[in-house]
XYZ file of C-alpha atoms in Angstrom:
641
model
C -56.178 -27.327 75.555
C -52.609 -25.786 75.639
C -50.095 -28.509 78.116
C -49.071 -26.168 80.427
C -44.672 -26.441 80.090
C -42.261 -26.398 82.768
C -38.704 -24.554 82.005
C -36.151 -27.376 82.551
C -32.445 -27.090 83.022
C -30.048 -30.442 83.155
C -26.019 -30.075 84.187
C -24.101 -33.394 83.795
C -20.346 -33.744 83.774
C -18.634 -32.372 80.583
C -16.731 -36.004 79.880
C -20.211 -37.832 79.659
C -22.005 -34.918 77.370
C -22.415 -37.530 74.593
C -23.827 -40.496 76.667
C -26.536 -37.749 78.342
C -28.211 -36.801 75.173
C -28.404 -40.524 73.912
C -29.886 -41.160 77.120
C -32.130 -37.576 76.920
C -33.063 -38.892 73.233
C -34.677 -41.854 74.252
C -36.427 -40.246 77.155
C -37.983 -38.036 74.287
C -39.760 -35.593 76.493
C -37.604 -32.207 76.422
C -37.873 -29.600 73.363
C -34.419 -28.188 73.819
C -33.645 -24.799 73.713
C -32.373 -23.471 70.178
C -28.226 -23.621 70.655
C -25.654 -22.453 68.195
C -23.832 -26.013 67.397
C -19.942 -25.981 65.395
C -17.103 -28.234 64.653
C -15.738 -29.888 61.721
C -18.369 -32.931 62.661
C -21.251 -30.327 62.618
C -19.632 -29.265 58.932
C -19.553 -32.257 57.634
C -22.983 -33.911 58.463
C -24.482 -30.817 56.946
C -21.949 -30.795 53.739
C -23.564 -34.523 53.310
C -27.040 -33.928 53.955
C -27.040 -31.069 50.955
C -25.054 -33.153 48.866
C -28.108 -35.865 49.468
C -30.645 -33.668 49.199
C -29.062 -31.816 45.752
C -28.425 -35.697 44.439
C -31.677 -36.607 45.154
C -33.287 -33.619 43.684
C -31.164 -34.367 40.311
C -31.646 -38.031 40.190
C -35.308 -37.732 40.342
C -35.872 -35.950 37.297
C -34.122 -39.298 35.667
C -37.248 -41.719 34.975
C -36.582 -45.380 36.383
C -37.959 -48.761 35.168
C -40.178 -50.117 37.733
C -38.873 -53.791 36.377
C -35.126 -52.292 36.553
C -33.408 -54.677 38.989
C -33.318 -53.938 42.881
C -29.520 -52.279 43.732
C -27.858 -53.722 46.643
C -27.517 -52.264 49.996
C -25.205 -50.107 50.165
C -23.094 -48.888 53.458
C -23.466 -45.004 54.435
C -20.056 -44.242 53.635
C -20.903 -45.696 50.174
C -24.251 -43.773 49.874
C -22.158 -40.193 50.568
C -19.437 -41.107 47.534
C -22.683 -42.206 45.405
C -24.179 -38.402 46.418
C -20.784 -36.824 45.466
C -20.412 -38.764 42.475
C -23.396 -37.359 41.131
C -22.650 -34.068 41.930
C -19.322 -34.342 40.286
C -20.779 -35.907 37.303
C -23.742 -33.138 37.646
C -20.662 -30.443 37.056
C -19.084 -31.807 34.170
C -21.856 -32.259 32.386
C -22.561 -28.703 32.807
C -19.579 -28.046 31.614
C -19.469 -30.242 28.740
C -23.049 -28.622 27.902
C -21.255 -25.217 27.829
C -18.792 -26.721 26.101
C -21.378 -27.428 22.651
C -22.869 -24.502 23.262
C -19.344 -22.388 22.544
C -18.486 -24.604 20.158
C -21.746 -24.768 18.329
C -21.873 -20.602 18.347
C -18.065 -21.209 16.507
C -19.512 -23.429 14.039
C -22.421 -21.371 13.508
C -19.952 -18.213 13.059
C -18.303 -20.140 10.298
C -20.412 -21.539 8.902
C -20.538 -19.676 5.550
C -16.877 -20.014 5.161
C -16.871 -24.060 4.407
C -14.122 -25.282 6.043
C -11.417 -23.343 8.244
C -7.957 -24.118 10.014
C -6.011 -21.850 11.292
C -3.215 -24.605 11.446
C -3.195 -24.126 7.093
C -3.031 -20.613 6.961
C -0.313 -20.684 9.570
C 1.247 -22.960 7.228
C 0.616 -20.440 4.096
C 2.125 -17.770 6.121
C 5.226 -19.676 6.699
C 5.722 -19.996 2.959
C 4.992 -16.064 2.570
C 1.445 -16.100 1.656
C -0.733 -14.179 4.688
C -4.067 -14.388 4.120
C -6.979 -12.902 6.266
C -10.641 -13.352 6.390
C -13.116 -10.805 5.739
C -16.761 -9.963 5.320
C -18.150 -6.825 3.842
C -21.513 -5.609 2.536
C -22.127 -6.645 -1.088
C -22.861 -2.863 -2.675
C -19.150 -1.918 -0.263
C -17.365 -4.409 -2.153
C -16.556 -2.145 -5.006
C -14.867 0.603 -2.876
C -11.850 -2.090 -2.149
C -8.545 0.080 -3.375
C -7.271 -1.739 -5.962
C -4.022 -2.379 -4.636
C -5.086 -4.823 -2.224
C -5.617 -8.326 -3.489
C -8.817 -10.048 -2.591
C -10.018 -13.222 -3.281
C -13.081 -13.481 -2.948
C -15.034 -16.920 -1.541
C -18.721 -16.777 -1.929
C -21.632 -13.992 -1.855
C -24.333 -14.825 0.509
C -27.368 -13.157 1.439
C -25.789 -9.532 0.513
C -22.622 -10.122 1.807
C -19.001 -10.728 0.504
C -16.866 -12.778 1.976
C -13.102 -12.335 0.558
C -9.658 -13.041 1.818
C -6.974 -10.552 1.950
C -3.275 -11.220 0.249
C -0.214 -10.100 1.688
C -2.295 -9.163 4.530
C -0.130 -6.945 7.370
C -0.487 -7.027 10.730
C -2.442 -3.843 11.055
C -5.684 -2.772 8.540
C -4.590 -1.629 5.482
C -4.627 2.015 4.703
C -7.862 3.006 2.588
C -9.415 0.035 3.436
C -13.296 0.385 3.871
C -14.478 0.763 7.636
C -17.099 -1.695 6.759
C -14.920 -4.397 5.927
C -14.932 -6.721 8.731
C -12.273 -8.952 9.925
C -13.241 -12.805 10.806
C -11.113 -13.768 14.097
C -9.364 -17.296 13.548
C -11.204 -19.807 15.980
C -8.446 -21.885 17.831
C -9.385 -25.067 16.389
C -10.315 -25.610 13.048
C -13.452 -26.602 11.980
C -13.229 -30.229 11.971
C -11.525 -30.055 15.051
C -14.468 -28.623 16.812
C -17.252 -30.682 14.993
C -15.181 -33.601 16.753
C -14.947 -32.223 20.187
C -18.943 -31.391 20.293
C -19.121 -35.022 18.853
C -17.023 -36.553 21.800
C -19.030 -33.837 24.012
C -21.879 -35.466 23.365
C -20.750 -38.711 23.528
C -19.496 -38.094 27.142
C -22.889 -36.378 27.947
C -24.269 -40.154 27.019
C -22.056 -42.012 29.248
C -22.414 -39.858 32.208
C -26.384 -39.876 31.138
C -26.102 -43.876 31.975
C -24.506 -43.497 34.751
C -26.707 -41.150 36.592
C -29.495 -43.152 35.415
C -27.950 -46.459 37.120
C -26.997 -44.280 40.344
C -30.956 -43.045 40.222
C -31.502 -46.958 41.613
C -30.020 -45.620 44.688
C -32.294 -42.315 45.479
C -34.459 -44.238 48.015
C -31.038 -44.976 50.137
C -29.903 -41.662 49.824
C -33.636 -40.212 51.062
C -33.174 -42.412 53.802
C -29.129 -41.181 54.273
C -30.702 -37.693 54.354
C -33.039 -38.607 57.426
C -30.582 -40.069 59.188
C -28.215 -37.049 58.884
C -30.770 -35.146 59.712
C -30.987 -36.761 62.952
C -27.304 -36.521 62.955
C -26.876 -32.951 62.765
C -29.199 -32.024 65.258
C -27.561 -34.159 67.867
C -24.423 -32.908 66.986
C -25.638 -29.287 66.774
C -26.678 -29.858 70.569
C -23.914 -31.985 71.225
C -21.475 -28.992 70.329
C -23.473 -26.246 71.446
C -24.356 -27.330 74.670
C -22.911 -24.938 77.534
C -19.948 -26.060 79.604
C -16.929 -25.163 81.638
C -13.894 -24.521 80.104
C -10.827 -25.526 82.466
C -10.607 -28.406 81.246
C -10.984 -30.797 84.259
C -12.704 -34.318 84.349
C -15.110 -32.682 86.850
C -15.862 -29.684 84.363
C -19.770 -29.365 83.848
C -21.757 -29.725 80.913
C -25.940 -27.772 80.942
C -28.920 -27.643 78.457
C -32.175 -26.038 79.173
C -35.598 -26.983 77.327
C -39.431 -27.344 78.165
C -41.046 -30.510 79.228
C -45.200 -30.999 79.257
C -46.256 -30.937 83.178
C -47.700 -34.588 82.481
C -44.276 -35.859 81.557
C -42.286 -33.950 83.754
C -41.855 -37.347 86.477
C -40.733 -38.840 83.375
C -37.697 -36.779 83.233
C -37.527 -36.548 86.940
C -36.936 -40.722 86.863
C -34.522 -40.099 84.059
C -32.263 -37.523 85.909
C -32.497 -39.648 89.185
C -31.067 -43.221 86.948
C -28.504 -41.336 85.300
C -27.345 -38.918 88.195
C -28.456 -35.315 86.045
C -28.965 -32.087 88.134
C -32.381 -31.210 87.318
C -33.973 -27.915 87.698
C -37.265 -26.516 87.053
C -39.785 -23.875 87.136
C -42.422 -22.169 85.470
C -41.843 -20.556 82.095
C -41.433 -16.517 82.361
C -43.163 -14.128 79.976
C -39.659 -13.331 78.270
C -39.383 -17.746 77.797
C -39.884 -18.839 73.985
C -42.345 -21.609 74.872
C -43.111 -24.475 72.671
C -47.052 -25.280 72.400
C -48.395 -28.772 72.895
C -52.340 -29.466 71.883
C -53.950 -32.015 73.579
C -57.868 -32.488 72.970
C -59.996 -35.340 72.558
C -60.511 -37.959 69.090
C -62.962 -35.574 67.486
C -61.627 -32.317 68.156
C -57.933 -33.060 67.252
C -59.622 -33.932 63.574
C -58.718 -30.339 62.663
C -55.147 -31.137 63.324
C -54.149 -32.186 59.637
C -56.021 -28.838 58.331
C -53.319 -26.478 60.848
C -50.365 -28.756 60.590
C -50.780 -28.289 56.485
C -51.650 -24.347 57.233
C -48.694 -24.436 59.864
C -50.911 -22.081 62.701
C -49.675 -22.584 66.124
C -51.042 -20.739 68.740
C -48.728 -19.280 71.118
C -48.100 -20.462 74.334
C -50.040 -17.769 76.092
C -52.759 -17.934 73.552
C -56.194 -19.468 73.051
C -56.664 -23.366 71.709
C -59.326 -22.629 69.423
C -59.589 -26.225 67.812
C -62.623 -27.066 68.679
C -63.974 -23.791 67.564
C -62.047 -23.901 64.921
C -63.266 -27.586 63.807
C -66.776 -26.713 64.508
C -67.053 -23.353 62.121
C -64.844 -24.698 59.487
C -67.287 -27.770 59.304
C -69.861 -25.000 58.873
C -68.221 -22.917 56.256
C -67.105 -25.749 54.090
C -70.299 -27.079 54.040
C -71.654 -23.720 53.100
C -68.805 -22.940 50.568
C -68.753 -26.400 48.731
C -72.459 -26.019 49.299
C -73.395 -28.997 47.060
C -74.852 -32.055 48.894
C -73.852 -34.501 45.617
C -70.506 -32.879 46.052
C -70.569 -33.878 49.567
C -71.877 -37.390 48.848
C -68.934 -38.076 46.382
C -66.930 -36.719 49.328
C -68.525 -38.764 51.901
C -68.234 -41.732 49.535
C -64.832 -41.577 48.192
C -63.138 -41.278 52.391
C -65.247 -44.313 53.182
C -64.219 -46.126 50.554
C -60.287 -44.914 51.198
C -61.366 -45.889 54.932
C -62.365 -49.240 54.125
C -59.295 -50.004 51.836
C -56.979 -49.005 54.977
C -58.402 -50.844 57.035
C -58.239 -54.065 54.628
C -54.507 -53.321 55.043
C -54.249 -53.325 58.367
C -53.150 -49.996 58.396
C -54.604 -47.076 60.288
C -56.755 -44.683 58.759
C -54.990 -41.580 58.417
C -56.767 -38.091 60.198
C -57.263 -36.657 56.864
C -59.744 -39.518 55.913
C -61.843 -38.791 59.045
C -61.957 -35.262 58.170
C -62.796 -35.721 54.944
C -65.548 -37.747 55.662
C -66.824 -35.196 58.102
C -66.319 -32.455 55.535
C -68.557 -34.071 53.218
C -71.016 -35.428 55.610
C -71.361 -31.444 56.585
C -71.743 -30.550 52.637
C -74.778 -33.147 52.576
C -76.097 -31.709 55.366
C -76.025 -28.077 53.517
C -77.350 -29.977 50.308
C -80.450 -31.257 52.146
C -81.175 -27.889 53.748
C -80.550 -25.419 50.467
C -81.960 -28.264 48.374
C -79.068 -28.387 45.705
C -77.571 -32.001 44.447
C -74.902 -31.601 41.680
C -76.561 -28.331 39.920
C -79.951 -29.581 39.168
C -83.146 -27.931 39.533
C -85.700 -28.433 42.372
C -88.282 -29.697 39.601
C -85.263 -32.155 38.572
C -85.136 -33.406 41.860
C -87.463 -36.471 43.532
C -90.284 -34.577 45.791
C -89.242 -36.260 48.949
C -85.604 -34.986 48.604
C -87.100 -31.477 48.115
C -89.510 -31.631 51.139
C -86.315 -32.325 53.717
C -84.962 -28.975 52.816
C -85.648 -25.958 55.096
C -87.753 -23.933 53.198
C -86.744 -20.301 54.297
C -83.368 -21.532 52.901
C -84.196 -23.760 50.160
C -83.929 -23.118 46.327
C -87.212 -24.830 45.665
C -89.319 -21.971 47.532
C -86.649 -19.450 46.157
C -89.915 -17.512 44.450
C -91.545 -17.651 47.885
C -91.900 -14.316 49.866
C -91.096 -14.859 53.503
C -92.309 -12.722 56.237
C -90.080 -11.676 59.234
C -91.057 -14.141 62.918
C -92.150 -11.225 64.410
C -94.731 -10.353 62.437
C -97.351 -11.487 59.897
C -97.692 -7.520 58.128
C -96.497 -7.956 54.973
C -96.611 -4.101 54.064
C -93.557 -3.448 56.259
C -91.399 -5.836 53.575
C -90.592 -9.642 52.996
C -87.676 -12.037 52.652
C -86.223 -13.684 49.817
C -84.282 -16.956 50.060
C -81.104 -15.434 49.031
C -82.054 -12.153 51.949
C -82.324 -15.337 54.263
C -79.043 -16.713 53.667
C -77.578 -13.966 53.907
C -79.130 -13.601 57.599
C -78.094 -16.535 58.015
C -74.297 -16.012 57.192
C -74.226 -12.596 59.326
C -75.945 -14.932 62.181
C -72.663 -17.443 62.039
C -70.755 -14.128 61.944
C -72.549 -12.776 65.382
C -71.722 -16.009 67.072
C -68.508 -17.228 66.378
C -67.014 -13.283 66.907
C -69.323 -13.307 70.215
C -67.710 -16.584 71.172
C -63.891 -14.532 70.989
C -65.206 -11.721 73.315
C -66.734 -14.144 75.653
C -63.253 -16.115 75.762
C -61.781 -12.950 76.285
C -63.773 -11.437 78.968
C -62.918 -15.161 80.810
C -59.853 -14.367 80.352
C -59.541 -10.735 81.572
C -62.305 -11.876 84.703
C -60.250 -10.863 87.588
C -58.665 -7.615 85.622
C -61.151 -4.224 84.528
C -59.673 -5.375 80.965
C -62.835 -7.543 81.414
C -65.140 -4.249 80.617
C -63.100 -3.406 77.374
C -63.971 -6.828 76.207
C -67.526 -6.203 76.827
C -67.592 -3.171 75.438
C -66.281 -5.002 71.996
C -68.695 -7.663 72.332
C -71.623 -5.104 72.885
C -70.314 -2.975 69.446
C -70.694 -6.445 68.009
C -73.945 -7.173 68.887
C -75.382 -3.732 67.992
C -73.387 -3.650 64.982
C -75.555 -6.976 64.157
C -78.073 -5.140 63.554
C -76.512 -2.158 61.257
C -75.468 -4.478 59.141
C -78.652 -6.126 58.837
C -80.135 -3.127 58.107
C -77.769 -1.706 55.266
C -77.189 -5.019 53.675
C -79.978 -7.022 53.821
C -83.155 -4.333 54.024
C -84.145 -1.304 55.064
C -87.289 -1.281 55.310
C -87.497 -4.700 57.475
C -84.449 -4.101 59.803
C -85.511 -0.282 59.949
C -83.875 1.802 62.776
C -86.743 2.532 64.063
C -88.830 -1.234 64.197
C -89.888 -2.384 67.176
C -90.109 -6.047 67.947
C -91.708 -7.474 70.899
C -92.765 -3.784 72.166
C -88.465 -3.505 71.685
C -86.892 -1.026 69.712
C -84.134 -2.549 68.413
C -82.917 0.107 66.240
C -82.096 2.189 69.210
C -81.005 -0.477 71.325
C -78.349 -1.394 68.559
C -77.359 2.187 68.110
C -76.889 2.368 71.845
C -74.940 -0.892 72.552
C -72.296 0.217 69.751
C -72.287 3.682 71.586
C -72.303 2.123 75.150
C -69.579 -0.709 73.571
C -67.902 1.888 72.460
C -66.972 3.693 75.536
C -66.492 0.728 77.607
C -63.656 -0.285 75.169
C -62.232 3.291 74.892
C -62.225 3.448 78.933
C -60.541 -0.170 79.387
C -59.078 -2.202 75.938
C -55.557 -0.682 77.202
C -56.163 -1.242 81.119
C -53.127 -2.216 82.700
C -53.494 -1.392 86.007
C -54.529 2.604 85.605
C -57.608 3.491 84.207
C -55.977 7.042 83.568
C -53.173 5.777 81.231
C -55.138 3.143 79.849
C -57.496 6.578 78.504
C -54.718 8.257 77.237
C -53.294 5.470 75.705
C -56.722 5.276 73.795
C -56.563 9.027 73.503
C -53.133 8.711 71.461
C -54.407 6.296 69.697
C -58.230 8.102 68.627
C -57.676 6.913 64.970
C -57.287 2.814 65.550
C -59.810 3.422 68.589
C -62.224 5.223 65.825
C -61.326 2.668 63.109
C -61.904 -0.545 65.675
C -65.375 0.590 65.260
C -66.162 0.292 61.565
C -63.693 -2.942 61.443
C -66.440 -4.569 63.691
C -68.980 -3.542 61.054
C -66.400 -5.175 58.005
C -65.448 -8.088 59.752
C -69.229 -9.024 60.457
C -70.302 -8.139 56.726
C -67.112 -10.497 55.711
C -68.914 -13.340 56.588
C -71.786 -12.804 53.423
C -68.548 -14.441 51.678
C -70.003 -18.012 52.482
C -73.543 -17.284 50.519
C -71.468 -15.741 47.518
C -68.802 -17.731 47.029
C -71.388 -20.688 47.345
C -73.926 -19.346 44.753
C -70.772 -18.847 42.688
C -70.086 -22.620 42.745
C -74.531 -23.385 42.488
C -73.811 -21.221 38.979
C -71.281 -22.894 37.530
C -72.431 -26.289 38.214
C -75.518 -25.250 36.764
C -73.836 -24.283 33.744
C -72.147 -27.238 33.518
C -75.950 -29.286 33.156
C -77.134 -26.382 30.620
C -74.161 -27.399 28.481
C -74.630 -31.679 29.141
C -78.493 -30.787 28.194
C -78.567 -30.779 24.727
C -76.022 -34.091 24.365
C -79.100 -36.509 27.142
C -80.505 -39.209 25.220
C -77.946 -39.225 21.997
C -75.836 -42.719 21.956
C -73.510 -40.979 20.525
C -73.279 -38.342 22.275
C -72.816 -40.440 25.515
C -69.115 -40.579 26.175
C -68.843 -36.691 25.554
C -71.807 -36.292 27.778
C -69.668 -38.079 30.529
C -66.448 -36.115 29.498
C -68.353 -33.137 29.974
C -70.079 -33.463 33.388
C -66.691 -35.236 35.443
C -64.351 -32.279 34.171
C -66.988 -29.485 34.727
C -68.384 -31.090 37.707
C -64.284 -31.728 38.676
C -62.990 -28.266 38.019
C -65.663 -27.120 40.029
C -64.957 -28.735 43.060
C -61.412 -27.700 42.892
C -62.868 -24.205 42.748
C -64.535 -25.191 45.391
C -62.070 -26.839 47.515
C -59.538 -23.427 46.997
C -62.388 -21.533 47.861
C -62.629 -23.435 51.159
C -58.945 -22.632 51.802
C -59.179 -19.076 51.206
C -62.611 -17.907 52.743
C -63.075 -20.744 55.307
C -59.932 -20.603 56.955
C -59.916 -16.933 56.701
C -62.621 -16.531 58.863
C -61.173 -18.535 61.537
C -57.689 -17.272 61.377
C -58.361 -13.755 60.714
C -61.951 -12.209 61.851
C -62.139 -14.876 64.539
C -58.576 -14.757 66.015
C -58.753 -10.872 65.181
C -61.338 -10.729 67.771
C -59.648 -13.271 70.231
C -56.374 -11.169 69.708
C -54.561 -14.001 68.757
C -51.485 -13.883 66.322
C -50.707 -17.740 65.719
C -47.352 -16.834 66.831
C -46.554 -20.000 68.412
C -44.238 -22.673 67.421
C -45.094 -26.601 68.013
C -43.664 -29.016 70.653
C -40.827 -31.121 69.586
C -38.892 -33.220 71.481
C -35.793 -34.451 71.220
C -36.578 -37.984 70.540
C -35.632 -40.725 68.423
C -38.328 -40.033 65.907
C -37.916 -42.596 63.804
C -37.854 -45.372 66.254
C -41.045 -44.357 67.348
C-alpha cells in the first residue's frame, strides 16, 4: 500500500535554525520540501565533494597492491588537500603530456635535417653568413636560378632539402613557388629531446605519487559521503524561509511530508523542542513523496523497482504485489528452463547459507533470486525442458510431471478443444497451447487494471468507462484468439455450451466500446465528457485496436522462451559429437558452461526487457499509471542508522 502523507510545516526562531534541523535530523521522519540553498559554506562543501568524487574517479584507474601497507588516518581537512593535490598533479601532467606531444611533432618535423639550433645559425648570421632552410621536390630542384647559392643537405624520399646563402629577409625573386621554407623551432634539437626527457621523467614522479595518494581513495569515498550529508544540511540550512529584520525573535519555517504512522513522532518532537507545527492533508497541486509499505513477501519485488527506479505516484496504484506475482510468471516463462532455474535456485541458497555463516543478513536480492528460479523449475516441470535436452533424454518420471497440453514430450500430440471431442472442427498443438496460454496471462493481469480501476472510479460514472475497457478486453480475448491462434477452432461463429461466443465477443468490444466513448472523460457532465471523446475520435478509435496489440504483446513470453529452448538446444547438438572422447572432455565442458552461460544472460536481458515491460507498460497502460512518483526520503542521519 501507498502511506498516506500529511503536509507538515515547522516555524522555529531564526537564531536556533541550526540546532532545529540537528534535532529534525535525528527525528528522521520529514522529507523536506526541495529549497534553493546558497552561501560561500554551500560553495565550498560542493567544490570538495567534486574534487572527491573527480580524485576518486582518477585514482581508481591506478592499480594498488593488496599487500601495499595500510595509510594512516588522515583528518578531513587533510583528505580535501590530498583530493586537490591530485587534481593539481592530474593538470600538470596533462600538461606535461601536451608538452611531448608538441615537442615530439617538432622532432618529428626535423627529423630529416639531423641536428638543428637556431642559437648556431644566429651565430652564423652575426658573422655575415644567413642561412635558411628549405625543402623542395627533387625533379623542382633544377629550376633554382643560379644566382642563389644552395647547399644542399640530403635527398630523401623525392625531396631536397638545401640551405639558402646570403638568404634576405623576404623570398628571393625567381625563386620556385615550390620551394618551401622550414620555420626555426625555438629550441634546438637537443634542447627539446631533453625537455621531453625531463617531461617524462616528471610524468614518473607524479605517476608515484598518485599511486601512493591511491592508498587514500577509501577515505576520500568516505569524505564524499560525509559531504554529501553536509551539503544537504547546509542547502536546507541556507534555504530555509525566514524573516528578514533582523531581530532575535525573527522566525525561521520549512515545510515537508511526514507518513500518518509517524506523524506523533514529530508531534513529540515539536512539543520537546518548542516548534510550531502545522499540518494537513496534501492538495492535488502538493509534490508528494511515496512510501511502500507491504508485507515480507510482497516487498521482495522491491530490489527489481529500486534498480528500475519506478515509483508510483502518490495518487497512483501500489501494484507490487501484482507486480511480484506476474513477473514471477513471466520470468519463469522467459528463462523457461527448469535446469536454468535449478542452478538459480541452487546458487541463492548457497549465497543464503554463506550469509548467514557470517552473521550477516541475507540481502532481498537473494530471496528473489531464489524465488525467480524456484518459478523457472516450476515452468521446467510443466513444459518438460531441463538444460536443452530432449524428452527421450530425459528420466520417464521427470517427463510424466509435466502438463501434457503444454509439454514438449507430447509436442506431436493433437489436442482437442474442452468443449468438444469433434476433431473435424480443428486441433491444438503444444506450441497453439502456449500460446493460449500466454494470451490467458494477458486477459487476466489487464482485467485485474480495469477491475482496480472501476474500484477506484465506484462512487463516480467514470466507473462505466472502465467497464466499458474491461468489456473491449474481454471480447477482444477472443479476436485475438481467433486471428492468431486458429480460425477454424476460435471461429466467429462457434458455439460453446449452446453460447455463441463469436458474437458475444464482437458485441462486448461494441458494447465496451460505447460505454468508454460515453464515460472514459466523465468529469462531472456526461455531455462534455462526449465531446471531449468526440474531439478526440482518433485516440478514442485507436484505444480500440491498442487493446487488441497490447493483448497479442503478451505471445512475447512463448517466443522469446522458444528462442532461449533453441539455442540451448544448439548448444547440446554442438557438445554431441565431443560425449565419450577423454580428450575431448575439457572442451566438452568449455563448450556447454559458455553456451549454456551466454544463454542465460540472453535470458536474463530478455527478462528485463519483455518481463518488466509487461508490467510497466501494458499493465500500468491499462491502470493509467505513469510511475511518476518520486520515493520517500527523510531527512535523517542515514548513516547512523
Amino acid at each position: 500500500m501507498i502511506v498516506p502523507m500529511k503536509k507538515v510545516s515547522l516555524v522555529v526562531l531564526n537564531k536556533e535554525r541550526k540546532t532545529a534541523l540537528e534535532q529534525l535530523k535525528k527525528v528522521g521522519v520529514v522529507h523536506l520540501e526541495q529549497v534553493e540553498g546558497k552561501g560561500e559554506q554551500l560553495a565550498s562543501y560542493k567544490e570538495a565533494s567534486n574534487n572527491a568524487m573527480t580524485a576518486v574517479s582518477i585514482l581508481s584507474e591506478i592499480k594498488v597492491s593488496k599487500k601495499a601497507a595500510k595509510p594512516a588516518k588522515l583528518s578531513n581537512s587533510e583528505v580535501v588537500a590530498k583530493c586537490s593535490e591530485v587534481l593539481s598533479l592530474t593538470d600538470q601532467k596533462k600538461k606535461l603530456m601536451e608538452e611531448i606531444s608538441a615537442d615530439t611533432a617538432e622532432l618529428e618535423r626535423l627529423s630529416a635535417w639531423g641536428r638543428v639550433s637556431p642559437a648556431d645559425l644566429a651565430y652564423l648570421k652575426e658573422k655575415g653568413i644567413s642561412l635558411k632552410m628549405y625543402e623542395i621536390p627533387e625533379d623542382k630542384y633544377s629550376l633554382i636560378d643560379e644566382n642563389s647559392k644552395t647547399v644542399c643537405v640530403n635527398r630523401l624520399k623525392k625531396v631536397v632539402r638545401f640551405l639558402l646563402l646570403d638568404a634576405a629577409d623576404e623570398r628571393p625573386e625567381g625563386f620556385p613557388a615550390e620551394a618551401y621554407e622550414i620555420p626555426l623551432p625555438a629550441l634546438s634539437t637537443d634542447e627539446i629531446e631533453a625537455r621531453v626527457k625531463a617531461d617524462n621523467a616528471e610524468i614518473e614522479r607524479i605517476n608515484g605519487t598518485l599511486k601512493e595518494i591511491a592508498l587514500f581513495v577509501p577515505q576520500m569515498e568516505a569524505l564524499r559521503k560525509t559531504l554529501e550529508g553536509d551539503i544537504e544540511f547546509e542547502t536546507i540550512y541556507s534555504g530555509m524561509g525566514q524573516e528578514t529584520e533582523g531581530k532575535s525573535s525573527d522566525l525561521a519555517w520549512i515545510s515537508g511530508f511526514v507518513p500518518v504512522d509517524s506523524l506523533e513522532e514529530l508531534k513529540k518532537a515539536s512539543a520537546e523542542n518548542a516548534w510550531a507545527l502545522a499540518y494537513s492533508d496534501p492538495s492535488e497541486d502538493d509534490s508528494v513523496p511515496t512510501k511502500l509499505k507491504n508485507n515480507k513477501f510482497v516487498s521482495l519485488i522491491y530490489p527489481l523497482t529500486d534498480f528500475l527506479g519506478t515509483v508510483p505516484g502518490y495518487h497512483e496504484y501500489d501494484i507490487s504485489g501484482w507486480f511480484l506475482l506476474f513477473f514471477t510468471v513471466f520470468f519463469g516463462m522467459i528463462f523457461g528452463d527448469g535446469g536454468y532455474g535449478l542452478l538459480v535456485t541452487v546458487v541463492s541458497i548457497l549465497l543464503m547459507i554463506k550469509s548467514a555463516c557470517k552473521g550477516q543478513k541475507v540481502a532481498p536480492m537473494l530471496k528473489l533470486c531464489l524465488l525467480l528460479g524456484f518459478a523457472t523449475m516450476v515452468w521446467g516441470l510443466v513444459t518438460c525442458t531441463w538444460f536443452g535436452l530432449t524428452p527421450e533424454q530425459l528420466p520417464a518420471w521427470l517427463t510424466g510431471l509435466s502438463v501434457p497440453p503444454l509439454s514438449n514430450a507430447y509436442a506431436d500430440v493433437a489436442w482437442l478443444p474442452f468443449w468438444t471431442e469433434d476433431a473435424s472442427k480443428g486441433t491444438l498443438t503444444t506450441a497453439q497451447n502456449l500460446q493460449i496460454f500466454c494470451f490467458t496471462l494477458a486477459f487476466l493481469q489487464l482485467s485485474v487494471a480495469h477491475i482496480k480501476g472501476m474500484g477506484r472510479y465506484h462512487k463516480s460514472l467514470k466507473f462505466f468507462g472502465e467497464l466499458g475497457s474491461m468489456l473491449q478486453l474481454w471480447g477482444m480475448y477472443y479476436v485475438v484468439l481467433s486471428m492468431v491462434v486458429s480460425s477454424t477452432i476460435f471461429s466467429f461463429g462457434e458455439v460453446i455450451y449452446g453460447v455463441p461466443v463469436g458474437t458475444v465477443s464482437i458485441g462486448l468490444v461494441a458494447f465496451g466500446f460505447v460505454l468508454s466513448f460515453i464515460f472514459n472523460n466523465y468529469e462531472g457532465s456526461v455531455a462534455e465528457s462526449v465531446m471531449a471523446s468526440v474531439k478526440g475520435i482518433i485516440s478514442v478509435l485507436l484505444g480500440v485496436v491498442n487493446v487488441f496489440s497490447d493483448i497479442v504483446s503478451y505471445i512475447r513470453l512463448w517466443a522469446v522462451g522458444l528462442a532461449g529452448a533453441a539455442i540451448s538446444n544448439t548448444v547440446n547438438t554442438m557438445a554431441g559429437p565431443l560425449v565419450g572422447h577423454a580428450v575431448m572432455f575439457v572442451a566438452l565442458v568449455v563448450l556447454l558452461v559458455f553456451g549454456h552461460g551466454l544463454n542465460m544472460i540472453l535470458n536474463l536481458l530478455s527478462v528485463i526487457v519483455h518481463g518488466v515491460r509487461l508490467n510497466t507498460l501494458e499493465f500500468s497502460t491499462h491502470l493509467g499509471m505513469s510511475w511518476s512518483g518520486f520515493k520517500y526520503a527523510p531527512f535523517s542521519e542515514r548513516e547512523a542508522k
